[in-house]
Short mmCIF file of C-alpha atoms in Angstrom, two decimals:
data_model
loop_
_atom_site.label_atom_id
_atom_site.label_comp_id
_atom_site.label_asym_id
_atom_site.label_seq_id
_atom_site.Cartn_x
_atom_site.Cartn_y
_atom_site.Cartn_z
CA UNK A 23 0.00 0.00 0.00
CA UNK A 24 2.81 2.34 0.97
CA UNK A 25 4.68 1.56 -2.28
CA UNK A 26 1.52 2.30 -4.31
CA UNK A 27 1.17 5.71 -2.69
CA UNK A 28 4.84 6.54 -3.45
CA UNK A 29 4.41 5.53 -7.10
CA UNK A 30 1.28 7.69 -7.34
CA UNK A 31 3.17 10.67 -5.88
CA UNK A 32 6.04 10.25 -8.35
CA UNK A 33 3.54 10.13 -11.23
CA UNK A 34 1.84 13.32 -10.07
CA UNK A 35 5.16 15.14 -9.69
CA UNK A 36 6.22 13.98 -13.13
CA UNK A 37 3.02 15.32 -14.65
CA UNK A 38 3.62 18.60 -12.87
CA UNK A 39 7.15 18.95 -14.23
CA UNK A 40 5.97 18.12 -17.75
CA UNK A 41 3.18 20.66 -17.45
CA UNK A 42 5.60 23.36 -16.26
CA UNK A 43 7.98 22.63 -19.15
CA UNK A 44 5.17 22.72 -21.70
CA UNK A 45 3.79 25.93 -20.23
CA UNK A 46 7.21 27.53 -20.29
CA UNK A 47 7.69 26.52 -23.93
CA UNK A 48 4.22 27.78 -24.84
CA UNK A 49 4.89 31.12 -23.16
CA UNK A 50 8.21 31.45 -24.97
CA UNK A 51 6.55 30.79 -28.30
CA UNK A 52 3.70 33.16 -27.52
CA UNK A 53 5.86 36.10 -26.46
CA UNK A 54 8.75 35.56 -28.84
CA UNK A 55 11.16 35.75 -25.94
CA UNK A 56 14.22 33.59 -25.60
CA UNK A 57 16.00 31.78 -22.80
CA UNK A 58 19.49 33.13 -23.34
CA UNK A 59 22.70 32.00 -21.69
CA UNK A 60 25.26 34.74 -22.41
CA UNK A 61 28.95 33.98 -21.93
CA UNK A 62 30.44 37.32 -23.04
CA UNK A 63 30.45 40.27 -20.65
CA UNK A 64 30.25 42.87 -23.41
CA UNK A 65 27.11 41.24 -24.80
CA UNK A 66 25.57 40.85 -21.33
CA UNK A 67 25.83 44.57 -20.59
CA UNK A 68 24.39 45.50 -23.97
CA UNK A 69 21.46 43.10 -23.62
CA UNK A 70 20.51 44.70 -20.31
CA UNK A 71 20.99 48.20 -21.74
CA UNK A 72 18.63 47.31 -24.59
CA UNK A 73 15.98 46.31 -22.07
CA UNK A 74 16.15 42.58 -22.79
CA UNK A 75 17.74 41.41 -19.56
CA UNK A 76 14.61 39.45 -18.70
CA UNK A 77 15.48 37.02 -21.49
CA UNK A 78 18.76 36.03 -19.82
CA UNK A 79 18.66 32.85 -17.75
CA UNK A 80 22.39 32.46 -17.13
CA UNK A 81 25.72 34.22 -17.63
CA UNK A 82 29.43 33.50 -17.27
CA UNK A 83 31.51 34.65 -14.29
CA UNK A 84 32.98 37.62 -16.16
CA UNK A 85 29.51 39.10 -16.76
CA UNK A 86 29.42 41.27 -13.66
CA UNK A 87 27.61 44.33 -15.03
CA UNK A 88 24.93 45.37 -14.32
CA UNK A 89 24.25 44.18 -10.79
CA UNK A 90 21.24 42.19 -12.01
CA UNK A 91 23.61 39.90 -13.92
CA UNK A 92 25.11 38.89 -10.59
CA UNK A 93 21.78 37.40 -9.56
CA UNK A 94 21.67 34.99 -12.50
CA UNK A 95 22.99 31.41 -12.41
CA UNK A 96 26.64 31.13 -13.45
CA UNK A 97 27.92 28.64 -16.01
CA UNK A 98 31.66 29.03 -15.39
CA UNK A 99 34.25 31.48 -16.71
CA UNK A 100 33.96 32.14 -20.45
CA UNK A 101 37.30 30.41 -21.01
CA UNK A 102 36.41 27.58 -18.67
CA UNK A 103 32.74 26.83 -19.30
CA UNK A 104 30.65 24.07 -17.81
CA UNK A 105 28.44 22.19 -20.29
CA UNK A 106 26.20 20.61 -17.66
CA UNK A 107 25.53 24.00 -16.08
CA UNK A 108 24.49 25.47 -19.42
CA UNK A 109 22.31 22.53 -20.45
CA UNK A 110 20.56 22.49 -17.06
CA UNK A 111 19.27 26.03 -17.72
CA UNK A 112 17.44 24.77 -20.85
CA UNK A 113 18.55 27.69 -23.03
CA UNK A 114 16.93 28.33 -26.38
CA UNK A 115 20.23 29.90 -27.43
CA UNK A 116 23.75 30.62 -26.15
CA UNK A 117 25.25 34.02 -27.02
CA UNK A 118 29.04 34.42 -27.19
CA UNK A 119 31.79 36.34 -29.00
CA UNK A 120 34.01 33.43 -29.98
CA UNK A 121 36.32 33.89 -26.99
CA UNK A 122 35.06 30.73 -25.29
CA UNK A 123 36.61 27.46 -24.14
CA UNK A 124 37.26 24.64 -23.67
CA UNK A 125 36.55 23.33 -27.12
CA UNK A 126 35.25 20.04 -25.74
CA UNK A 127 32.46 21.90 -23.96
CA UNK A 128 31.43 23.74 -27.11
CA UNK A 129 31.38 20.45 -29.02
CA UNK A 130 29.28 18.86 -26.28
CA UNK A 131 26.75 21.71 -26.47
CA UNK A 132 26.61 21.37 -30.22
CA UNK A 133 26.14 17.62 -29.93
CA UNK A 134 23.09 17.97 -27.69
CA UNK A 135 21.61 20.59 -30.00
CA UNK A 136 22.00 23.81 -28.01
CA UNK A 137 21.75 26.63 -30.60
CA UNK A 138 24.48 29.27 -30.50
CA UNK A 139 24.82 32.77 -31.86
CA UNK A 140 28.29 34.20 -32.29
CA UNK A 141 28.66 37.97 -32.33
CA UNK A 142 31.77 39.86 -33.48
CA UNK A 143 34.17 41.56 -31.08
CA UNK A 144 33.87 45.33 -30.90
CA UNK A 145 37.24 47.05 -30.48
CA UNK A 146 36.33 50.52 -31.75
CA UNK A 147 33.47 52.87 -31.00
CA UNK A 148 32.06 52.28 -34.48
CA UNK A 149 32.18 48.52 -33.94
CA UNK A 150 30.52 48.85 -30.53
CA UNK A 151 27.68 50.84 -32.09
CA UNK A 152 27.30 48.26 -34.85
CA UNK A 153 27.16 45.51 -32.23
CA UNK A 154 24.40 47.38 -30.37
CA UNK A 155 22.43 47.54 -33.62
CA UNK A 156 22.96 43.83 -34.29
CA UNK A 157 21.77 42.91 -30.82
CA UNK A 158 18.87 45.34 -31.01
CA UNK A 159 17.64 43.47 -34.08
CA UNK A 160 17.36 40.33 -31.94
CA UNK A 161 14.96 42.03 -29.55
CA UNK A 162 13.19 44.61 -31.71
CA UNK A 163 14.95 47.33 -29.70
CA UNK A 164 16.38 49.68 -32.33
CA UNK A 165 14.91 52.73 -30.60
CA UNK A 166 16.80 51.85 -27.41
CA UNK A 167 19.97 51.26 -29.43
CA UNK A 168 19.71 54.67 -31.09
CA UNK A 169 19.26 56.30 -27.68
CA UNK A 170 22.30 54.46 -26.26
CA UNK A 171 24.46 55.47 -29.20
CA UNK A 172 23.45 59.12 -28.92
CA UNK A 173 24.31 59.16 -25.21
CA UNK A 174 27.63 57.47 -25.94
CA UNK A 175 28.54 60.21 -28.42
CA UNK A 176 27.59 62.92 -25.93
CA UNK A 177 29.62 61.35 -23.12
CA UNK A 178 32.68 60.86 -25.33
CA UNK A 179 32.52 64.48 -26.51
CA UNK A 180 32.38 65.61 -22.90
CA UNK A 181 35.38 63.43 -22.02
CA UNK A 182 37.36 64.82 -24.95
CA UNK A 183 36.69 68.33 -23.67
CA UNK A 184 37.54 67.53 -20.04
CA UNK A 185 40.85 65.82 -20.82
CA UNK A 186 42.24 69.10 -22.13
CA UNK A 187 42.61 70.40 -18.58
CA UNK A 188 45.41 67.90 -17.80
CA UNK A 189 48.90 68.94 -18.89
CA UNK A 190 50.71 65.70 -18.03
CA UNK A 191 50.40 62.18 -19.38
CA UNK A 192 50.58 59.59 -16.55
CA UNK A 193 52.50 56.41 -17.33
CA UNK A 194 50.15 53.59 -16.44
CA UNK A 195 50.46 49.81 -16.06
CA UNK A 196 47.37 47.62 -15.95
CA UNK A 197 47.44 44.35 -14.03
CA UNK A 198 44.79 41.69 -14.48
CA UNK A 199 44.43 38.30 -12.78
CA UNK A 200 44.08 35.46 -15.27
CA UNK A 201 41.71 32.98 -13.69
CA UNK A 202 42.39 30.23 -16.21
CA UNK A 203 46.19 30.23 -15.75
CA UNK A 204 45.95 31.40 -12.12
CA UNK A 205 48.47 34.19 -12.50
CA UNK A 206 48.76 37.98 -12.61
CA UNK A 207 49.17 39.43 -16.09
CA UNK A 208 50.07 42.80 -17.57
CA UNK A 209 47.80 44.12 -20.31
CA UNK A 210 49.54 45.09 -23.54
CA UNK A 211 49.30 48.24 -25.61
CA UNK A 212 47.16 46.93 -28.46
CA UNK A 213 43.81 46.55 -26.77
CA UNK A 214 40.71 48.28 -25.52
CA UNK A 215 42.24 49.14 -22.13
CA UNK A 216 45.05 51.11 -23.79
CA UNK A 217 42.55 52.84 -26.05
CA UNK A 218 40.53 53.88 -23.00
CA UNK A 219 43.72 55.14 -21.32
CA UNK A 220 44.55 57.30 -24.33
CA UNK A 221 41.07 58.81 -24.32
CA UNK A 222 41.58 59.57 -20.61
CA UNK A 223 44.96 61.25 -21.19
CA UNK A 224 47.20 58.41 -20.01
CA UNK A 225 49.71 56.04 -21.59
CA UNK A 226 50.14 52.30 -21.21
CA UNK A 227 53.84 51.72 -20.45
CA UNK A 228 53.97 47.96 -20.96
CA UNK A 229 56.08 46.98 -23.93
CA UNK A 230 54.00 43.96 -24.90
CA UNK A 231 52.00 44.85 -27.98
CA UNK A 232 49.23 42.27 -28.10
CA UNK A 233 47.21 40.53 -25.41
CA UNK A 234 48.68 39.97 -21.98
CA UNK A 235 51.81 38.41 -20.55
CA UNK A 236 52.68 37.17 -17.06
CA UNK A 237 53.63 39.84 -14.57
CA UNK A 238 57.20 39.58 -13.27
CA UNK A 239 59.34 41.83 -11.04
CA UNK A 240 61.62 42.56 -14.00
CA UNK A 241 58.78 43.59 -16.31
CA UNK A 242 57.08 45.94 -13.90
CA UNK A 243 60.25 47.53 -12.50
CA UNK A 244 61.58 48.15 -16.00
CA UNK A 245 58.32 49.82 -17.05
CA UNK A 246 58.42 52.30 -14.10
CA UNK A 247 54.70 53.23 -14.15
CA UNK A 248 53.47 56.31 -12.28
CA UNK A 249 50.10 54.62 -11.79
CA UNK A 250 49.12 50.97 -11.54
CA UNK A 251 45.54 49.92 -12.18
CA UNK A 252 44.52 46.47 -10.95
CA UNK A 253 41.26 44.95 -12.13
CA UNK A 254 38.77 44.10 -9.39
CA UNK A 255 39.20 40.33 -9.03
CA UNK A 256 43.01 40.52 -8.83
CA UNK A 257 42.94 43.54 -6.50
CA UNK A 258 40.44 41.95 -4.12
CA UNK A 259 42.45 38.76 -4.11
CA UNK A 260 45.40 40.67 -2.60
CA UNK A 261 43.18 42.66 -0.26
CA UNK A 262 44.44 46.23 -0.61
CA UNK A 263 46.89 48.60 -2.32
CA UNK A 264 49.45 48.40 0.50
CA UNK A 265 49.92 44.67 -0.05
CA UNK A 266 50.31 45.20 -3.79
CA UNK A 267 52.79 48.05 -3.29
CA UNK A 268 55.35 45.87 -1.50
CA UNK A 269 55.42 43.08 -4.08
CA UNK A 270 58.81 42.49 -5.78
CA UNK A 271 59.18 44.83 -8.72
CA UNK A 272 56.13 46.94 -7.90
CA UNK A 273 57.94 48.31 -4.82
CA UNK A 274 60.61 49.75 -7.13
CA UNK A 275 58.19 51.74 -9.27
CA UNK A 276 56.95 55.31 -8.72
CA UNK A 277 53.44 53.83 -8.39
CA UNK A 278 54.58 51.49 -5.62
CA UNK A 279 56.63 54.10 -3.77
CA UNK A 280 53.84 56.69 -3.92
CA UNK A 281 51.06 54.16 -3.26
CA UNK A 282 49.34 55.08 -6.50
CA UNK A 283 47.77 51.68 -7.07
CA UNK A 284 44.07 51.73 -7.76
CA UNK A 285 41.31 49.18 -8.10
CA UNK A 286 39.21 49.35 -11.25
CA UNK A 287 36.23 47.29 -12.28
CA UNK A 288 37.19 45.03 -15.16
CA UNK A 289 33.93 45.77 -16.95
CA UNK A 290 34.74 49.49 -16.99
CA UNK A 291 38.07 49.09 -18.75
CA UNK A 292 38.47 46.17 -21.12
CA UNK A 293 35.52 46.37 -23.46
CA UNK A 294 33.51 49.09 -25.17
CA UNK A 295 29.80 49.57 -24.64
CA UNK A 296 27.02 52.04 -23.83
CA UNK A 297 28.88 53.40 -20.78
CA UNK A 298 32.29 53.89 -22.40
CA UNK A 299 32.03 57.69 -22.37
CA UNK A 300 31.18 57.66 -18.65
CA UNK A 301 33.98 55.18 -17.98
CA UNK A 302 36.56 57.37 -19.76
CA UNK A 303 35.54 60.28 -17.54
CA UNK A 304 35.91 58.07 -14.44
CA UNK A 305 39.28 56.74 -15.61
CA UNK A 306 40.50 60.26 -16.29
CA UNK A 307 39.87 61.31 -12.69
CA UNK A 308 41.50 58.12 -11.40
CA UNK A 309 44.82 58.44 -13.23
CA UNK A 310 45.18 62.20 -12.82
CA UNK A 311 44.62 62.37 -9.06
#
């Protein structure tokens, strides 16, 4: 008798789950909304800015802006994704920019039939605007995209005017913690962070041209930066600027000696988006203080 009751309960629960799934699918079809897992921080911010954040059901660990993204389930770092985590969210599509790994995970997602949309990187203001338009087309949000682009132009024009007040060009090094290789890295000159620095009236002093390379005492002491910016995860890992200032190499730099080591949110520095004009103004104040 007891076994019969248990079997009946399992059957009822199963019917309930099926009903929920069917209802969810019906609602998705009726509203035209998607269940998106986004594993690119630049795309995540833009989706929210376009007013489509309610279609996100999961993001990667680097998608930390806006705060609402922090409330969503995480599916691993974009270079160290978890297939089971993504599949469990039952996405109708995965959005990414091609900078994803490991390959085995992407193949597994493809094998089980998870659709993916790959969007291009945006390394210039023009490319960032084009990306906003491309995303807007996914959500029928062109009006929001036009508004975001207009504000971006206004903010950048204001930044360009404000930077004229500074007569010096701070020499800046940018340190980032690489979670995949578990090491601190210096960010090279040929990237979005350096572009942002230039707009803010600073100069990246690292001699590496592309990408990042491991931080070493020799590299940082040779560069002699006036200012060191450390992205949030790496900064918080050390605890505070005083602990960073006494590290080998950093202690020999003007930035280390003068305690000019500042925390900066990664999402404000290493990609372009709707808030880039605001972020340049913030960066300008940070490096010129």
